[in-house]
Short mmCIF file of C-alpha atoms in Angstrom, two decimals:
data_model
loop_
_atom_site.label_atom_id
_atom_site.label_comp_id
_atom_site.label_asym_id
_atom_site.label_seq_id
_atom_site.Cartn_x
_atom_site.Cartn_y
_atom_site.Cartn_z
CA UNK A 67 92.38 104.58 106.41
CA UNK A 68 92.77 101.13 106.01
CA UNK A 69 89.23 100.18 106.64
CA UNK A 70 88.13 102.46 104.71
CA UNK A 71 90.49 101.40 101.80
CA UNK A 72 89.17 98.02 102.08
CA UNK A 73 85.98 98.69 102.37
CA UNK A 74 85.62 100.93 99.06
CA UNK A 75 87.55 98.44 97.51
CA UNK A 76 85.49 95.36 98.76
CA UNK A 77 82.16 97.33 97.88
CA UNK A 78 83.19 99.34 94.25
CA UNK A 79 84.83 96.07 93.03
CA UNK A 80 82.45 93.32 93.96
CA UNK A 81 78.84 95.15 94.28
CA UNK A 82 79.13 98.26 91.86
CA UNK A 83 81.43 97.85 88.73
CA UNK A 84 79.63 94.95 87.36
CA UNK A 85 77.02 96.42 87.84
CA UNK A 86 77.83 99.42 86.14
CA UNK A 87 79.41 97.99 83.08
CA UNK A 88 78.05 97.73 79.20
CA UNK A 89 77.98 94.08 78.10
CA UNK A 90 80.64 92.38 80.56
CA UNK A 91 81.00 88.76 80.48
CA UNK A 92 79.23 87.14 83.90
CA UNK A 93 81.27 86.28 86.72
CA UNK A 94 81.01 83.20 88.29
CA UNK A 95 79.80 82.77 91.44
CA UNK A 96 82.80 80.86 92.95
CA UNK A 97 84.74 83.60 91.69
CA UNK A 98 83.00 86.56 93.36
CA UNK A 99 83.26 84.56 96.58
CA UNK A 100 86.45 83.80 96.46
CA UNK A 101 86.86 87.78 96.14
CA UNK A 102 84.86 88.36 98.55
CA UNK A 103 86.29 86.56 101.05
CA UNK A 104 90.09 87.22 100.34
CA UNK A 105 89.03 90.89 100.58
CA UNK A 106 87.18 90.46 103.62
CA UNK A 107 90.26 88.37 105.61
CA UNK A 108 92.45 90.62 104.03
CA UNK A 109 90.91 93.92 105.97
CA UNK A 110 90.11 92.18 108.60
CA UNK A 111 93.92 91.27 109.24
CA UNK A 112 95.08 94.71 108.01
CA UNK A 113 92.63 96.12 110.24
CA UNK A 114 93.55 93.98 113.58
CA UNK A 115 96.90 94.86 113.54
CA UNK A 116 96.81 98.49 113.08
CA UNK A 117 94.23 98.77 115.38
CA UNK A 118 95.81 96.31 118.24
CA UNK A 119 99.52 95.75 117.91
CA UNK A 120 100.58 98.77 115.94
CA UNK A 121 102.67 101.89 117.77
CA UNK A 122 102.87 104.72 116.46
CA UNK A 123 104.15 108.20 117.67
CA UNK A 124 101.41 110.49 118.78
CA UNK A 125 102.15 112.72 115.64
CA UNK A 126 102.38 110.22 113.69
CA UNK A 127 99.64 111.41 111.13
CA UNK A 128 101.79 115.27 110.54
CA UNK A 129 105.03 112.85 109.87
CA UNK A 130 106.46 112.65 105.84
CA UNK A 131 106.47 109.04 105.62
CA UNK A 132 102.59 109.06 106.61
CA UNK A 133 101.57 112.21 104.60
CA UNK A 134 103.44 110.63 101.50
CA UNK A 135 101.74 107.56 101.39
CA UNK A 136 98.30 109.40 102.31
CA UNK A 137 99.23 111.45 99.46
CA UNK A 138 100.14 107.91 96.97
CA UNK A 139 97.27 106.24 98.52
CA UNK A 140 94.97 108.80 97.20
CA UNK A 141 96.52 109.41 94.18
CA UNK A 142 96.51 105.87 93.64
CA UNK A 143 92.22 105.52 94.37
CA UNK A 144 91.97 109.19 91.86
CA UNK A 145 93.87 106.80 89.37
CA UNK A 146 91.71 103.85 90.08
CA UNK A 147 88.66 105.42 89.79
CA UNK A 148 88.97 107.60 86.36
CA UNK A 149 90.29 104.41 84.49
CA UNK A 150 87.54 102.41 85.48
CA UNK A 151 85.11 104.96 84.60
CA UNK A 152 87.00 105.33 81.08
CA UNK A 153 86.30 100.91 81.06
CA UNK A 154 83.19 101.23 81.88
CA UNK A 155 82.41 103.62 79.17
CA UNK A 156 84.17 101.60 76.43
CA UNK A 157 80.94 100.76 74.98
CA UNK A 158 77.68 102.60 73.78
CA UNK A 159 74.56 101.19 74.87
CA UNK A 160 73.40 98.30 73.07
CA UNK A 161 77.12 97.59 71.65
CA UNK A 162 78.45 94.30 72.47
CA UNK A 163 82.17 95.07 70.50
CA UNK A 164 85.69 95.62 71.96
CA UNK A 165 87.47 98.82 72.01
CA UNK A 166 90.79 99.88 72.77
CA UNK A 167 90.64 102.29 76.18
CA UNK A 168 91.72 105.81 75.32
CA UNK A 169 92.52 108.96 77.95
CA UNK A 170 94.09 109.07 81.03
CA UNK A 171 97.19 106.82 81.77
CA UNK A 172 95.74 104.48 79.07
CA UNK A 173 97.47 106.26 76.82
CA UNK A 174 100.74 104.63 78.41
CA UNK A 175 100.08 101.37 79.57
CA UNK A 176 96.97 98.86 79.11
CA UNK A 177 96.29 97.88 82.87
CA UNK A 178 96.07 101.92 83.96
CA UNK A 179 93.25 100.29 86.51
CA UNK A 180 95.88 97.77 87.93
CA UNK A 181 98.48 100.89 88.42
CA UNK A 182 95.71 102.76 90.41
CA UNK A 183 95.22 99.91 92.81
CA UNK A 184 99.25 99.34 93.02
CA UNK A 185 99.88 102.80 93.81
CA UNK A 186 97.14 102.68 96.72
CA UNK A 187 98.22 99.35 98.19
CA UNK A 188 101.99 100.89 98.18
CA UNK A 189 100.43 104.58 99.25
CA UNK A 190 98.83 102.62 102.16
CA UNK A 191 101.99 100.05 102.80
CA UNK A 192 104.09 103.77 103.08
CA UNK A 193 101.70 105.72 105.28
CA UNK A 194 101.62 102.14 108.14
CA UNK A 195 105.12 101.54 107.76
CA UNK A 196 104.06 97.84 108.73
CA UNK A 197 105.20 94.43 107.14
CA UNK A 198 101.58 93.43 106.72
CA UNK A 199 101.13 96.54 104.50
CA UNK A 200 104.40 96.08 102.86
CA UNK A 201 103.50 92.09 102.02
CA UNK A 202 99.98 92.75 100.64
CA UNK A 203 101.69 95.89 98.11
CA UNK A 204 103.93 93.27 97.22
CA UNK A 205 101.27 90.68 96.46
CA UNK A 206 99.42 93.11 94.54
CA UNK A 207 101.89 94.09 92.33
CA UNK A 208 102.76 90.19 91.29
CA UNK A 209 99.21 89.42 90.88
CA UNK A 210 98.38 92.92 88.78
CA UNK A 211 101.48 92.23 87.06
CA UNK A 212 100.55 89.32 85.85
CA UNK A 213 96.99 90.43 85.21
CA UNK A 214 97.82 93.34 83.35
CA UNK A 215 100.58 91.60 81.08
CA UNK A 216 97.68 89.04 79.73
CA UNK A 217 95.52 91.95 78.97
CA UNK A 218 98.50 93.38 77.14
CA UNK A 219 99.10 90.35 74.88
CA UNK A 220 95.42 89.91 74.46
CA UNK A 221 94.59 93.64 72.82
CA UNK A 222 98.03 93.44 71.01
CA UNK A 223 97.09 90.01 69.45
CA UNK A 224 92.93 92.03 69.25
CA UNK A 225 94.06 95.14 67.25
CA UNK A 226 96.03 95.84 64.75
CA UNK A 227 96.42 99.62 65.64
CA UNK A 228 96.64 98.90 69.25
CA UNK A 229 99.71 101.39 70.13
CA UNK A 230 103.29 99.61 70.40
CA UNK A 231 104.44 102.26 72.77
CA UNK A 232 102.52 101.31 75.45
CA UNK A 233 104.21 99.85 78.67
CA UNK A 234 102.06 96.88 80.95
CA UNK A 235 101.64 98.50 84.01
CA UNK A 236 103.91 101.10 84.90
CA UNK A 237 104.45 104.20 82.82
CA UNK A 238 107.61 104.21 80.49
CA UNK A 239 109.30 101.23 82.44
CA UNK A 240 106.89 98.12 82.53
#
């Protein structure tokens, strides 16, 4: 799962979304690198461990703590997914404006993308029961957090009818 997790990640976020959005700013080279190749160490470490020091029960897979962070971990990716689609489509073709993202759990908080990816890290830190898993949830969280908050400020400062209800990153609480 965790292979796969990274590599969907690794390949969506760095070789199709830009790709696939309406007049996005360029990314830097150093940038995508430096994506590149945290994502890469990062599954590759993930990866090792489960797949050489890890122990795990033979039914290990039909257990609750696995099946519920399966079940967050693809919840998590669903979540991920539709709110970057809804980014993505932001803009008509040929329209270079901003626009405040509407649907899905938009409609609560302004980084619904960053809660996706959250949800899946913590899904997948559930379902490995491993400190490695549990660390990298962690450091997604901070970094989303923080991510999330300055696209907050920045479309409350943008638009005057951006809605005031709206949490940062978690729905009703943050």
């Amino acid at each position: 799962m965790q292979t796969q997790n990274t590599f969907c990640v690794l390949f969506s976020c760095t070789l199709i979304f830009p790709y696939l959005i309406r007049g996005g700013k360029p990314t830097l080279l150093y940038s995508w690198a430096m994506a590149f190749v945290f994502c890469t160490y990062n599954g590759y470490l993930q990866s090792r461990y489960l797949s050489q020091y890890a122990v795990y029960a033979d039914d290990w897979v039909t257990q609750p703590r696995f099946l519920t962070g399966f079940a967050l971990w693809l919840l998590g990716m669903l979540i991920n997914i539709h709110s970057d689609h809804i980014l993505r489509n932001l803009r008509k073709p040929g329209e270079i404006g901003y626009r405040i993202p509407r649907g899905g759990l938009f409609e609560y908080v302004s980084g619904a993308n960053y809660f996706g990816e959250t949800v899946e890290w913590c899904g997948f830190a559930l379902a490995s029961w491993s400190l490695q898993g549990g660390a990298f949830a962690l450091f997604t969280f901070c970094i989303l957090l923080a991510r999330a908050n300055n696209h907050h400020q920045w479309y409350l400062e943008k638009f005057e009818d951006y809605p005031k209800f709206r949490k940062i990153i978690i729905p009703f609480l943050l």
